[in-house]
Short mmCIF file of C-alpha atoms in Angstrom, two decimals:
data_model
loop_
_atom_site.label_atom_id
_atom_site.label_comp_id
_atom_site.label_asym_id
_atom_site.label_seq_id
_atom_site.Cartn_x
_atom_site.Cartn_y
_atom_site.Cartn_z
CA UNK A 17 108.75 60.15 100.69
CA UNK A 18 106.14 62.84 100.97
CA UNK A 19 103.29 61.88 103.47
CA UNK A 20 102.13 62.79 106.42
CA UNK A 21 102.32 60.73 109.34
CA UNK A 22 99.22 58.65 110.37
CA UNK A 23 97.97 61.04 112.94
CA UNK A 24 97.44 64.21 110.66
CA UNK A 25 95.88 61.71 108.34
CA UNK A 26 93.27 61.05 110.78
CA UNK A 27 92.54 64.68 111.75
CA UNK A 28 92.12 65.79 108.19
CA UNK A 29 89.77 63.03 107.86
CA UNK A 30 88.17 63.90 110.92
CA UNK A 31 88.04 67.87 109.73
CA UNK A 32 86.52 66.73 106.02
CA UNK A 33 83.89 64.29 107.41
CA UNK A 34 80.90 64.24 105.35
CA UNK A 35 77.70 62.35 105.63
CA UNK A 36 77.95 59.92 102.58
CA UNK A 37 75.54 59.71 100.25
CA UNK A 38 74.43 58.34 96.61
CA UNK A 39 73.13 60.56 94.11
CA UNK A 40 71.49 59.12 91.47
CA UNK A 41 71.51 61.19 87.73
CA UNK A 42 67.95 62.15 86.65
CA UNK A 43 66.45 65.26 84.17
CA UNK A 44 66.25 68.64 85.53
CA UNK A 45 63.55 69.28 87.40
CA UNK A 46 62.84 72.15 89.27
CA UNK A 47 63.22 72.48 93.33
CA UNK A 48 60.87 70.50 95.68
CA UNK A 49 60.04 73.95 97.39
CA UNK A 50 59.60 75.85 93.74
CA UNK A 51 56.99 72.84 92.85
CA UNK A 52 54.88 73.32 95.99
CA UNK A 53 55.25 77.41 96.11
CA UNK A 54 53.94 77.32 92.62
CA UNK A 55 50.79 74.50 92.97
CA UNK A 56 49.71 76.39 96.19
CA UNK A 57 49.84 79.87 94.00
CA UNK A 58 47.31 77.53 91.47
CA UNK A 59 45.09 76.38 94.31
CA UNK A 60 45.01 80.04 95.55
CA UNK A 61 44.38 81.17 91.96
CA UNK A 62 41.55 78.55 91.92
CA UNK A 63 40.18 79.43 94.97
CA UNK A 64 39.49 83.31 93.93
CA UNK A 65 38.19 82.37 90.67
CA UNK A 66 35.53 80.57 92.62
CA UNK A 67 35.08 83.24 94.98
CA UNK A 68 34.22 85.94 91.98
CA UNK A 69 31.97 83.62 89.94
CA UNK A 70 29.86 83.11 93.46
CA UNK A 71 29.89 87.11 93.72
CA UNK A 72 28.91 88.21 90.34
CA UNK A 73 26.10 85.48 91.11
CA UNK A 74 25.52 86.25 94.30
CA UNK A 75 21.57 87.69 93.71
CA UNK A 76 21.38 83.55 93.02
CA UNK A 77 22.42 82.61 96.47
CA UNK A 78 20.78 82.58 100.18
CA UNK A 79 22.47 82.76 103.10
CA UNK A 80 20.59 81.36 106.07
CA UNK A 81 22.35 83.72 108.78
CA UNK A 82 22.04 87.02 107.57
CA UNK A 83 19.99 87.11 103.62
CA UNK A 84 22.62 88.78 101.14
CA UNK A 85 25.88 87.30 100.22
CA UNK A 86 28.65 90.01 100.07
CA UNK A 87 32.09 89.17 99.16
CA UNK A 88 33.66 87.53 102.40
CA UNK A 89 30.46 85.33 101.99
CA UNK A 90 31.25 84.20 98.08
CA UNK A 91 34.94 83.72 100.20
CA UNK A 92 34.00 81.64 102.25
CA UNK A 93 31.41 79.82 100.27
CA UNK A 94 34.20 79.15 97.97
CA UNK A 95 36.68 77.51 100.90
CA UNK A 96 33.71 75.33 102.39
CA UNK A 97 33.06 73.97 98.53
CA UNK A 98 36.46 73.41 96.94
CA UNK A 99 37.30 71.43 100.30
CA UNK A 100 34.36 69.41 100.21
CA UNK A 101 33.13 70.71 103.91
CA UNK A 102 29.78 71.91 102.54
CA UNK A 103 28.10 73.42 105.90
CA UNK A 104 24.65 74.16 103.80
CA UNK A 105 24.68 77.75 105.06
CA UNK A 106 24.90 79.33 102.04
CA UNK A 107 23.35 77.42 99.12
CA UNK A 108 22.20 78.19 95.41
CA UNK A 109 18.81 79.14 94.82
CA UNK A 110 18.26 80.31 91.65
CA UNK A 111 18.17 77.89 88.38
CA UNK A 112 21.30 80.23 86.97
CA UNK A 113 23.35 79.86 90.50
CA UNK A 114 22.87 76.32 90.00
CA UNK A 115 23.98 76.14 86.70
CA UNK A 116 27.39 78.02 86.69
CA UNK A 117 27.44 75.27 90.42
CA UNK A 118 27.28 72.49 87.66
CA UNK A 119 29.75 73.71 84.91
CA UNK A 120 31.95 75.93 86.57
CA UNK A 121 32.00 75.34 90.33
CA UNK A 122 32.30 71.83 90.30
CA UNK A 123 35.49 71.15 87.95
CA UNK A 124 36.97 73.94 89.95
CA UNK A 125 36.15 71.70 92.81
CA UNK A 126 37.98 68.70 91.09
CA UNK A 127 41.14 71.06 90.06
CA UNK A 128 41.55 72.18 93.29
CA UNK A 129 41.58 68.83 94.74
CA UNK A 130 43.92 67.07 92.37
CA UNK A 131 46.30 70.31 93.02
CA UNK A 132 46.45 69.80 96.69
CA UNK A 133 46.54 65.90 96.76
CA UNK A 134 48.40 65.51 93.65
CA UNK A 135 50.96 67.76 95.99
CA UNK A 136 50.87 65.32 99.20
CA UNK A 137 51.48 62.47 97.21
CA UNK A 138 54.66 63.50 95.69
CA UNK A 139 55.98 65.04 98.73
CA UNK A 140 55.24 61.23 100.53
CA UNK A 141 55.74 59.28 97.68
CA UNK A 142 59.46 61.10 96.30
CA UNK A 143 61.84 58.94 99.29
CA UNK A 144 59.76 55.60 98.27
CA UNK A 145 60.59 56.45 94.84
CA UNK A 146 64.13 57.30 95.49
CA UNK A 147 64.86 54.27 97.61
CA UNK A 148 63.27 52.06 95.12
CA UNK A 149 66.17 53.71 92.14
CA UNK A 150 68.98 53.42 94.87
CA UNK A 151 67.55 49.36 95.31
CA UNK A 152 67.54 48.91 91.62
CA UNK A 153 70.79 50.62 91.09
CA UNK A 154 72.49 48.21 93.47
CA UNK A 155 71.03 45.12 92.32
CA UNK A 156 71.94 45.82 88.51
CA UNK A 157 75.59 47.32 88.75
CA UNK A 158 78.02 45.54 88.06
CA UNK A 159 81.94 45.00 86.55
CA UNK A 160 81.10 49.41 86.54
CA UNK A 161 84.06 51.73 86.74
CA UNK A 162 84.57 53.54 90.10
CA UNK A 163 86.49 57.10 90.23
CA UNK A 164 87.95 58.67 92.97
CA UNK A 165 87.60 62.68 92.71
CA UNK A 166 85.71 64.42 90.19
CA UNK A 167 88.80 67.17 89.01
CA UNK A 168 90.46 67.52 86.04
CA UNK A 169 92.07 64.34 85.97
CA UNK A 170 89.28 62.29 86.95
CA UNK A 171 87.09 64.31 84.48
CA UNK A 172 89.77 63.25 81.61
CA UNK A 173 89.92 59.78 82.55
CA UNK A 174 86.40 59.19 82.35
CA UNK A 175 86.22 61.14 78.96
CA UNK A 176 88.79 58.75 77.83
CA UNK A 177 87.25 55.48 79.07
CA UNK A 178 84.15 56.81 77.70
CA UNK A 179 85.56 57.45 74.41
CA UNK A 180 86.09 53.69 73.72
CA UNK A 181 82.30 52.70 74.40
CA UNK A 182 81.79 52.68 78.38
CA UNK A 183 78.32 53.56 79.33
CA UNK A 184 77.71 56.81 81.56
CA UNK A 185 75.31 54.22 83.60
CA UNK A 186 78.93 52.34 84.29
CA UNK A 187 80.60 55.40 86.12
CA UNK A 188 80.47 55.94 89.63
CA UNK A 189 81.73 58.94 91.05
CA UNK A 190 83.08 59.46 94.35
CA UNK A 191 83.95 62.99 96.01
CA UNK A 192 83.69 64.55 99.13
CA UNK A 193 82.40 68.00 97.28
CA UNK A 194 78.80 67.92 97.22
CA UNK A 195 79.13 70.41 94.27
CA UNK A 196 81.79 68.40 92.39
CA UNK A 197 78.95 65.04 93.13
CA UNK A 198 75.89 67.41 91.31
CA UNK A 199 78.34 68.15 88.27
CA UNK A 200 79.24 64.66 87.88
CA UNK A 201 75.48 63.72 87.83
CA UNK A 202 74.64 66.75 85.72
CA UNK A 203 76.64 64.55 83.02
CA UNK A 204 74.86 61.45 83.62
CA UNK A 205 77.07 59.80 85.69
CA UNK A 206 76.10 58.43 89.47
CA UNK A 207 78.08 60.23 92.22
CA UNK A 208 78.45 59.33 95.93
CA UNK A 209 79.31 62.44 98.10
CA UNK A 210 81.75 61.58 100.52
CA UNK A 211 85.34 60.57 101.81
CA UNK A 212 86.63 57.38 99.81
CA UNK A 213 89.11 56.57 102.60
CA UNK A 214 86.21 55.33 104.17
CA UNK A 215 85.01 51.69 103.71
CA UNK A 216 81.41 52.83 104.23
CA UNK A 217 81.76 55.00 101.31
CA UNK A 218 83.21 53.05 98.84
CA UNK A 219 80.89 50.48 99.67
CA UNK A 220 77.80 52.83 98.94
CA UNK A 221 79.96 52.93 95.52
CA UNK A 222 79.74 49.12 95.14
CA UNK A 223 83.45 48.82 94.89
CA UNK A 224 82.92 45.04 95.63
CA UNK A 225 81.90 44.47 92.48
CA UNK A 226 83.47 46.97 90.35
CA UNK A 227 85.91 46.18 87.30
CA UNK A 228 87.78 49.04 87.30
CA UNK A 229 89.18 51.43 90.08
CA UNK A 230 90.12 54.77 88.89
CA UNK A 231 91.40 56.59 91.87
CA UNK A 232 92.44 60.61 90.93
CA UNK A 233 92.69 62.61 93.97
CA UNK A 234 94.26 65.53 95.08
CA UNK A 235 96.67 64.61 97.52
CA UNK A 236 98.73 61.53 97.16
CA UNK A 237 98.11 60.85 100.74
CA UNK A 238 94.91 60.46 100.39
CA UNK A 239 95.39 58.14 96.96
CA UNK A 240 97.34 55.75 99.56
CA UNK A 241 94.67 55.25 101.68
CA UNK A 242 92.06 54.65 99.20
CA UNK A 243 93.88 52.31 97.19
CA UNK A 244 94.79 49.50 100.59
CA UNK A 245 90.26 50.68 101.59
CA UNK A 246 89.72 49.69 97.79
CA UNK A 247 91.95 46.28 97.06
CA UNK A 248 90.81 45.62 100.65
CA UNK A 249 87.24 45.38 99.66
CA UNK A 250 88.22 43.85 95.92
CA UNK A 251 90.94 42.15 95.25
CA UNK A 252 90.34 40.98 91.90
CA UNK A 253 89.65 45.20 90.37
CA UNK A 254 92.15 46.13 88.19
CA UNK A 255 92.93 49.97 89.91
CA UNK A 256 94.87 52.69 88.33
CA UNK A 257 95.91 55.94 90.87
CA UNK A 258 97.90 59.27 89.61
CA UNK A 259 100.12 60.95 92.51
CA UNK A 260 101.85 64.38 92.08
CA UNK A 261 105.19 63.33 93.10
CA UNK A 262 107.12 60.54 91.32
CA UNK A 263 108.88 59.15 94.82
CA UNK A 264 105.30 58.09 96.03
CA UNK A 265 104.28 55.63 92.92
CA UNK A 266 106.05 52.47 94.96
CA UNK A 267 103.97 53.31 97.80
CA UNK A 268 101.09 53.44 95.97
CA UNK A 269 101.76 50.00 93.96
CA UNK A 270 102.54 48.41 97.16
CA UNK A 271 99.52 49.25 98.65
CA UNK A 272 97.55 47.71 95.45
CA UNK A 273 97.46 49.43 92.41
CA UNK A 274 98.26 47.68 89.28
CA UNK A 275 99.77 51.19 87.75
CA UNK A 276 100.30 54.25 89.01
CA UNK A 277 100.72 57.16 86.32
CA UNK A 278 103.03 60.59 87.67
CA UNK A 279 100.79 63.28 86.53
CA UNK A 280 103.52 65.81 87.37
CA UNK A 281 106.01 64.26 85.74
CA UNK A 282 104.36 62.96 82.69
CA UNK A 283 103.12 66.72 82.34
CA UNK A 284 106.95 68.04 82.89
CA UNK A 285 107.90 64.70 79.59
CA UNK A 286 105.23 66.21 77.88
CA UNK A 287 106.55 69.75 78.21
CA UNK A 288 110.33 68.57 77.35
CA UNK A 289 109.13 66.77 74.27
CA UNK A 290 107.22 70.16 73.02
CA UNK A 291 110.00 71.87 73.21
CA UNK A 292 112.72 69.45 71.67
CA UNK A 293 109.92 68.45 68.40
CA UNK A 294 106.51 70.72 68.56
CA UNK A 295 105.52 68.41 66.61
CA UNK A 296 106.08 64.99 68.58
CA UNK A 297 104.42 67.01 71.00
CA UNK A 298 101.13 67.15 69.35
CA UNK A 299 100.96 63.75 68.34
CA UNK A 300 101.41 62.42 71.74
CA UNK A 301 98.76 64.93 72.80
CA UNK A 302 96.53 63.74 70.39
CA UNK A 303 97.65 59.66 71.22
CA UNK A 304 95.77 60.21 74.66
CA UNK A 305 93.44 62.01 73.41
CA UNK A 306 90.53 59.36 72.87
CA UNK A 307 87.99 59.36 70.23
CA UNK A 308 90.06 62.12 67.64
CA UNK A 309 92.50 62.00 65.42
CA UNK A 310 95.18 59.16 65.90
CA UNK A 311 94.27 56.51 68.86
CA UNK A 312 96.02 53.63 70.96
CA UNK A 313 94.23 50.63 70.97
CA UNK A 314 94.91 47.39 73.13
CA UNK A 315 93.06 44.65 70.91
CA UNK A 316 93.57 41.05 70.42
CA UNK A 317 95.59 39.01 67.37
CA UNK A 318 93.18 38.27 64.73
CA UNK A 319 93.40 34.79 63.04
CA UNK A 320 94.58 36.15 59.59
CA UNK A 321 97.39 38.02 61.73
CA UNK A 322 98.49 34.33 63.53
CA UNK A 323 101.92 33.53 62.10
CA UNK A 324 103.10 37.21 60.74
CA UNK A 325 105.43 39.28 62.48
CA UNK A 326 104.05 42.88 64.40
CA UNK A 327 105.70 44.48 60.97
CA UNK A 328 103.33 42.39 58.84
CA UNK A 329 100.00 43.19 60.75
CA UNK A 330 96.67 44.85 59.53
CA UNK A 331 97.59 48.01 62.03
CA UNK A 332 100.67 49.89 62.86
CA UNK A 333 102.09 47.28 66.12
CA UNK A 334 103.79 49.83 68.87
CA UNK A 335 104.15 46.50 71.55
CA UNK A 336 102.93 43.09 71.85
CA UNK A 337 101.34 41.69 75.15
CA UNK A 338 102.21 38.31 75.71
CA UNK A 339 101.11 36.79 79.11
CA UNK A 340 102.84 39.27 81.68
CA UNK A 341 105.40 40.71 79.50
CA UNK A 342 105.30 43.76 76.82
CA UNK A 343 107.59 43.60 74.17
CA UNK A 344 108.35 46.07 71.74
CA UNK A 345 107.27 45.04 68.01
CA UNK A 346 110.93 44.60 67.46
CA UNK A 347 111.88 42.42 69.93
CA UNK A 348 113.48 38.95 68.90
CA UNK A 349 111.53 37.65 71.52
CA UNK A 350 108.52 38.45 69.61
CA UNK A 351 109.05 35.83 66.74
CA UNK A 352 105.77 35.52 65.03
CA UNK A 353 102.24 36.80 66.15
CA UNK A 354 100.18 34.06 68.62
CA UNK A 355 96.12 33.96 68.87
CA UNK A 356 96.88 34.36 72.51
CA UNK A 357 98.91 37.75 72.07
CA UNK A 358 97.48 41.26 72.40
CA UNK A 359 98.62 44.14 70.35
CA UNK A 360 99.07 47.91 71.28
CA UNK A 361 98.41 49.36 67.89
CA UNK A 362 97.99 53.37 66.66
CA UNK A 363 94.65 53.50 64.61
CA UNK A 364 92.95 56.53 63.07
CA UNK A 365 89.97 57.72 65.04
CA UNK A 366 86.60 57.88 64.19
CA UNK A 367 86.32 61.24 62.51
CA UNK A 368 85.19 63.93 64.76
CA UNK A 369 85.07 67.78 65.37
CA UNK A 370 88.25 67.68 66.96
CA UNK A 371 91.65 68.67 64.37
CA UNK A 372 94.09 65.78 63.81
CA UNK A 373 97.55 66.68 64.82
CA UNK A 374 98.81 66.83 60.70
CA UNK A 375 95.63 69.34 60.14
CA UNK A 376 96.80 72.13 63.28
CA UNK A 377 99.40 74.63 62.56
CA UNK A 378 102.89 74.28 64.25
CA UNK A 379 103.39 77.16 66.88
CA UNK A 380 105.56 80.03 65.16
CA UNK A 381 104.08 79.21 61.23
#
């Protein structure tokens, strides 16, 4: 058995510590610091406007200090009257100085002012409003689906569970990447950046009340450890963990996961099968391959199918659940069909853009 002993598991824990944290999905928007670069440009922008309009008008003005207004005067007449400080040194005179003070002056004053507060308030108000989606998002989740690690396989297992109806509001991701955490909520799905061998972090996850456990990392280690944090936390979550090396799966289903899949050596059946029938090998590509072409469906006995055998059911019957056991749909053990039975059945697909095994070429035609 593969793993390293309990010490090295601690320091690499220890070396990948990251703060944890949940990341909600939202739309793009651009960067904090991009929003208040630009709205200061606008209040700048704003600001000389003013200033010019008070200098091409500035025969309609008085200043009290020194007569003539010259352009550091229209300047600083500008700052004193877009921020409301209005010192009464320099003031209109004229009827026409008044005039552009009424139409021009004035809503400049107004812009300027919603810029600059209209700035403040977001920058204050943009924790409230994130701790008030992180409060809702706790109180509402629940029976969700929780993955562990955000690679390839975890990507493919959401796509699958997905595929059959699961909302992208139902996925939680965990990862320690921060980057792999922004990807995940680029495609809608919630993401909580940091180690799930943590308690703490599963937690922020809500693994208490999840459904589903879908644990996918890259070290089978590390899949140990989160599946005893995880069943620790829930015991009733039906969890499903992948390891890389086939004499680690008891481990793993002693330490609480209902199945544990061999991605190395399903890959290497996979690759065996290709080569003995190319074309098995594309229809068992396309059987896991959810939402195209030819699917496998766990569904329930119908009441027209109560009574029939699997052979003499609506779909093509691969096995029959019946309490704990699967039996193939020729087992004698089978008999006739139960309302209480399940049925693993192969299904066409909703049509999609993806090509059905029977439409791709075999490799060498």
């Amino acid at each position: 058995m593969k793993l390293p002993g309990h010490d090295a598991i601690a320091r690499q824990a220890d070396e990948h510590l990251v703060p944890s944290r949940v990341k909600l999905p939202r739309k793009a928007v651009e960067r904090p610091l991009r929003q208040v670069t630009k709205r200061l440009a606008m209040a700048l922008l704003v600001l000389v406007a003013t200033a010019f309009v008070v200098y091409a008008d500035r025969g309609g003005y008085r200043d009290i200090s020194d007569g003539p207004v010259d352009l550091l005067d229209a300047f600083y007449y500008a700052t004193v009257t877009l921020s409301t400080t209005g010192y009464g040194d320099i003031t209109p005179v004229s009827d026409s100085a008044r005039l552009v003070n009424i139409l021009v002056v004035t809503p400049l004053r107004v812009l300027f002012l919603i810029i600059l507060v209209g700035t403040t308030l977001e920058v204050l108000t943009e924790r409230t409003r994130e701790e008030w989606r992180l409060n809702r998002w706790r109180s509402t989740l629940r029976d969700h689906t929780v993955v562990i690690g955000f690679g390839t396989k975890g990507r493919s297992a959401i796509q699958t569970v997905c595929a059959t109806g699961l909302k992208k509001e139902q996925v939680v991701v965990v990862d320690p990447s921060s980057k792999a955490i922004e990807a995940a909520t680029a495609e809608g799905y919630a993401g909580v950046t940091g180690d799930a061998t943590r308690s703490d972090v599963l937690r922020r996850a809500e693994v208490h009340k999840a459904r589903q456990i879908i644990i996918a990392p890259q070290r089978d280690d590390t899949a140990v450890l989160v599946t005893l944090t995880a069943r620790q936390l829930n015991r009733g979550a039906k969890i499903v963990a992948a390891v890389r090396e086939e004499e680690n799966a008891p481990l793993l289903k002693q330490s609480g996961a209902d199945a544990v899949i061999t991605s190395s050596g399903a890959a290497g059946r996979l690759l065996g099968l290709s080569v003995l029938s190319p074309a098995a090998g594309m229809v068992m590509e396309d059987l896991i391959q959810q939402g195209s072409g030819l699917d496998i469906v766990d569904r329930p006995v119908v009441r027209a199918e109560v009574g029939r055998t699997p052979r003499e059911a609506e779909d093509l019957v691969v096995s029959v659940v019946r309490g704990h056991r699967v039996l193939g749909y020729d087992d004698p053990a089978v008999g006739e069909l139960q309302l209480t039975d399940r049925l693993i059945t192969i299904v066409r697909a909703t049509p999609s853009a993806h090509v059905a095994p029977h439409a791709r070429p075999l490799p060498g035609d």
